[in-house]
Amino acid sequence: MDAVPGAFASLQRLLRKPPPQVPGERCDYCAEPVEPEHGHLIDMQARRIMCSCRPCALVFQPSGAAQGRYKTVPRRYREISDFALDDAAWELLQIPIGLAFFFTNSVEARTIALYPGPAGATESELDLAAWNEIAANHPALATLEEDVEAALVLRRDGVTRCFIVPIDAAYKLVGVIRLSWKGFDGGADAWERIEAFFAEIGERSQGRVPAGSRW
């Protein structure tokens, strides 16, 4: 029996179609699928965070790999338990809300302070002398890895807490706030989400990761 005209050609076209893409995130370097809980790289030239599979994270983990173009974001979480900051010291940092993160930009050779808000992350005009004094009083801050780790500070109701976190976690908080912040003070829903975020940061700092966590 003769084939239906055009049927064979249609079958060939179908076979030539690329396989459907598996839904989900992929490594921004090699395009392999990644788990919901995955690592990240910093593209030092573009100054952007990239999703990373474990093999790529391991390749770029050594210092100086790929001529320093990419840096693997570590997974360290640590609360600085003896962190203390009075109102005067906080005011010198010129942070308008009680929430900010600090990291060292190795390209610009300076410490950068960012505070999250409804428009994203805003850079503060950081008083380096004020920050250097804080850092001198808390030696743990000297262990921050340039570009890939941040000091995340929460100051609320007269209590200040400081955590060493991966830089992607700090920007995760920026996203949380951007999606939920309302009005001048953020609103109850935003602060509920912020408190939940810091509760998980605290769990991770103690080596306990809540079930179902995606970051």
Short mmCIF file of C-alpha atoms in Angstrom, two decimals:
data_model
loop_
_atom_site.label_atom_id
_atom_site.label_comp_id
_atom_site.label_asym_id
_atom_site.label_seq_id
_atom_site.Cartn_x
_atom_site.Cartn_y
_atom_site.Cartn_z
CA MET A 1 0.00 0.00 0.00
CA ASP A 2 1.37 3.40 -1.01
CA ALA A 3 2.13 5.89 1.74
CA VAL A 4 -0.17 8.87 2.04
CA PRO A 5 1.45 11.74 0.09
CA GLY A 6 3.34 14.03 2.40
CA ALA A 7 3.00 11.71 5.41
CA PHE A 8 6.63 10.59 5.31
CA ALA A 9 7.86 14.17 5.01
CA SER A 10 5.68 15.17 7.98
CA LEU A 11 7.13 12.31 10.01
CA GLN A 12 10.65 13.41 9.16
CA ARG A 13 9.88 16.96 10.29
CA LEU A 14 8.47 15.61 13.56
CA LEU A 15 11.57 13.52 14.20
CA ARG A 16 13.80 16.52 13.56
CA LYS A 17 12.08 18.58 16.26
CA PRO A 18 14.21 19.12 19.37
CA PRO A 19 13.13 17.16 22.44
CA PRO A 20 10.88 19.08 24.82
CA GLN A 21 12.71 20.99 27.52
CA VAL A 22 12.47 19.59 31.02
CA PRO A 23 10.80 22.25 33.21
CA GLY A 24 12.83 23.73 36.02
CA GLU A 25 15.98 25.75 36.51
CA ARG A 26 19.26 25.05 34.72
CA CYS A 27 22.91 25.80 35.34
CA ASP A 28 23.67 29.16 33.75
CA TYR A 29 27.13 27.93 32.76
CA CYS A 30 26.60 24.46 31.26
CA ALA A 31 22.76 24.37 30.93
CA GLU A 32 22.39 21.13 32.88
CA PRO A 33 19.23 20.89 35.04
CA VAL A 34 19.71 21.82 38.69
CA GLU A 35 17.80 20.87 41.80
CA PRO A 36 15.61 23.45 43.55
CA GLU A 37 18.32 23.58 46.24
CA HIS A 38 21.37 24.47 44.13
CA GLY A 39 24.49 26.59 44.28
CA HIS A 40 25.45 29.82 42.56
CA LEU A 41 28.41 31.46 40.83
CA ILE A 42 29.32 35.13 40.65
CA ASP A 43 30.21 36.40 37.18
CA MET A 44 32.82 38.96 38.16
CA GLN A 45 32.72 40.80 34.81
CA ALA A 46 28.96 41.15 34.56
CA ARG A 47 28.50 41.37 38.36
CA ARG A 48 25.62 38.93 38.29
CA ILE A 49 24.59 35.82 40.18
CA MET A 50 24.37 32.62 38.12
CA CYS A 51 22.63 29.35 38.97
CA SER A 52 25.18 26.53 39.14
CA CYS A 53 25.17 22.74 39.11
CA ARG A 54 27.51 21.04 41.58
CA PRO A 55 30.22 20.09 39.02
CA CYS A 56 30.51 23.69 37.80
CA ALA A 57 30.56 24.97 41.38
CA LEU A 58 33.44 22.61 42.16
CA VAL A 59 35.36 23.61 39.02
CA PHE A 60 35.31 27.31 39.92
CA GLN A 61 35.75 26.85 43.66
CA PRO A 62 39.56 27.13 43.72
CA SER A 63 40.72 30.72 43.99
CA GLY A 64 41.84 32.04 40.61
CA ALA A 65 40.01 29.43 38.53
CA ALA A 66 39.09 30.69 35.04
CA GLN A 67 41.42 33.65 35.62
CA GLY A 68 39.06 34.75 38.37
CA ARG A 69 36.13 35.34 35.97
CA TYR A 70 33.78 33.23 38.11
CA LYS A 71 33.60 32.68 41.85
CA THR A 72 31.65 29.96 43.61
CA VAL A 73 29.31 31.25 46.30
CA PRO A 74 30.04 29.36 49.55
CA ARG A 75 27.29 27.93 51.77
CA ARG A 76 28.44 29.30 55.12
CA TYR A 77 25.88 30.64 57.59
CA ARG A 78 27.07 31.98 60.92
CA GLU A 79 25.58 34.33 63.49
CA ILE A 80 28.03 36.67 65.22
CA SER A 81 26.67 36.12 68.71
CA ASP A 82 28.45 39.01 70.42
CA PHE A 83 27.56 41.63 67.80
CA ALA A 84 26.75 44.99 69.41
CA LEU A 85 25.83 48.29 67.79
CA ASP A 86 24.42 51.38 69.47
CA ASP A 87 22.18 54.03 67.90
CA ALA A 88 25.04 56.45 67.28
CA ALA A 89 27.10 53.84 65.40
CA TRP A 90 24.10 52.83 63.32
CA GLU A 91 23.34 56.44 62.38
CA LEU A 92 26.91 56.88 61.13
CA LEU A 93 26.27 54.10 58.62
CA GLN A 94 23.45 56.19 57.08
CA ILE A 95 21.08 53.24 56.72
CA PRO A 96 17.48 54.56 56.76
CA ILE A 97 15.91 51.26 57.88
CA GLY A 98 17.01 48.66 60.40
CA LEU A 99 18.14 46.23 57.77
CA ALA A 100 21.21 46.11 55.53
CA PHE A 101 23.97 43.90 54.18
CA PHE A 102 27.62 44.65 53.66
CA PHE A 103 30.16 42.99 51.35
CA THR A 104 33.54 43.73 49.84
CA ASN A 105 33.66 44.41 46.12
CA SER A 106 37.16 43.24 45.14
CA VAL A 107 37.05 45.02 41.76
CA GLU A 108 36.39 48.40 43.38
CA ALA A 109 38.41 47.50 46.50
CA ARG A 110 35.78 48.82 48.89
CA THR A 111 33.02 47.75 51.24
CA ILE A 112 29.51 48.29 49.90
CA ALA A 113 26.39 48.70 52.03
CA LEU A 114 23.00 47.90 50.55
CA TYR A 115 19.58 48.08 52.15
CA PRO A 116 16.52 46.38 50.65
CA GLY A 117 13.29 48.15 49.78
CA PRO A 118 10.31 48.02 47.44
CA ALA A 119 12.48 49.09 44.48
CA GLY A 120 15.20 46.51 45.13
CA ALA A 121 18.63 46.99 46.70
CA THR A 122 19.72 50.60 47.33
CA GLU A 123 23.34 51.51 48.02
CA SER A 124 24.03 53.60 51.10
CA GLU A 125 26.68 56.31 51.22
CA LEU A 126 28.70 54.18 53.58
CA ASP A 127 31.01 55.90 56.04
CA LEU A 128 34.02 53.61 55.71
CA ALA A 129 35.56 54.89 58.93
CA ALA A 130 32.41 53.94 60.81
CA TRP A 131 32.30 50.50 59.23
CA ASN A 132 36.01 49.89 59.82
CA GLU A 133 35.50 50.61 63.51
CA ILE A 134 32.65 48.10 63.67
CA ALA A 135 34.72 45.52 61.82
CA ALA A 136 37.66 46.08 64.17
CA ASN A 137 35.40 45.33 67.14
CA HIS A 138 34.12 42.11 65.55
CA PRO A 139 37.02 40.07 64.09
CA ALA A 140 34.60 37.56 62.53
CA LEU A 141 33.79 40.18 59.90
CA ALA A 142 37.39 39.93 58.67
CA THR A 143 36.66 36.35 57.57
CA LEU A 144 34.13 37.43 54.94
CA GLU A 145 35.11 36.21 51.48
CA GLU A 146 35.21 39.08 49.00
CA ASP A 147 32.33 39.27 46.51
CA VAL A 148 30.61 36.07 47.64
CA GLU A 149 29.76 36.55 51.33
CA ALA A 150 27.91 39.32 53.14
CA ALA A 151 27.31 40.56 56.67
CA LEU A 152 23.54 40.73 57.02
CA VAL A 153 22.42 43.05 59.84
CA LEU A 154 18.94 43.31 61.36
CA ARG A 155 18.28 46.08 63.88
CA ARG A 156 14.82 46.02 65.41
CA ASP A 157 13.38 47.12 68.76
CA GLY A 158 16.83 48.07 70.02
CA VAL A 159 18.32 44.64 69.31
CA THR A 160 20.91 44.12 66.59
CA ARG A 161 21.74 40.74 65.03
CA CYS A 162 24.44 40.08 62.46
CA PHE A 163 24.89 37.00 60.27
CA ILE A 164 27.57 35.95 57.82
CA VAL A 165 25.66 34.60 54.81
CA PRO A 166 26.26 33.72 51.16
CA ILE A 167 25.73 36.75 48.95
CA ASP A 168 22.84 35.02 47.18
CA ALA A 169 20.97 34.73 50.49
CA ALA A 170 21.29 38.50 51.00
CA TYR A 171 19.81 39.14 47.56
CA LYS A 172 17.11 36.57 48.29
CA LEU A 173 15.99 38.84 51.14
CA VAL A 174 15.92 41.77 48.70
CA GLY A 175 13.49 39.79 46.54
CA VAL A 176 11.30 38.89 49.52
CA ILE A 177 10.99 42.55 50.50
CA ARG A 178 10.46 43.79 46.96
CA LEU A 179 7.44 41.53 46.57
CA SER A 180 5.82 42.29 49.93
CA TRP A 181 6.84 45.80 51.08
CA LYS A 182 4.02 48.35 51.33
CA GLY A 183 4.07 51.98 52.39
CA PHE A 184 6.77 53.61 54.47
CA ASP A 185 7.29 50.92 57.12
CA GLY A 186 6.71 47.84 54.95
CA GLY A 187 3.52 46.62 56.57
CA ALA A 188 2.75 43.59 58.72
CA ASP A 189 3.00 41.07 55.87
CA ALA A 190 6.48 42.24 54.84
CA TRP A 191 7.82 42.06 58.38
CA GLU A 192 6.26 38.65 58.89
CA ARG A 193 8.16 37.42 55.85
CA ILE A 194 11.37 39.12 57.01
CA GLU A 195 11.08 37.48 60.44
CA ALA A 196 10.49 34.09 58.81
CA PHE A 197 13.55 34.66 56.63
CA PHE A 198 15.75 35.43 59.64
CA ALA A 199 14.32 32.46 61.53
CA GLU A 200 15.56 30.23 58.71
CA ILE A 201 18.91 32.03 58.64
CA GLY A 202 19.19 31.29 62.36
CA GLU A 203 18.40 27.62 61.75
CA ARG A 204 21.05 27.40 59.08
CA SER A 205 23.57 29.12 61.33
CA GLN A 206 23.07 26.29 63.79
CA GLY A 207 23.40 23.62 61.11
CA ARG A 208 19.67 22.91 60.91
CA VAL A 209 18.02 23.40 57.53
CA PRO A 210 14.21 23.37 57.56
CA ALA A 211 12.53 20.73 55.40
CA GLY A 212 11.42 21.93 51.99
CA SER A 213 13.78 24.90 51.89
CA ARG A 214 14.51 26.14 48.38
CA TRP A 215 17.51 28.40 49.00
#
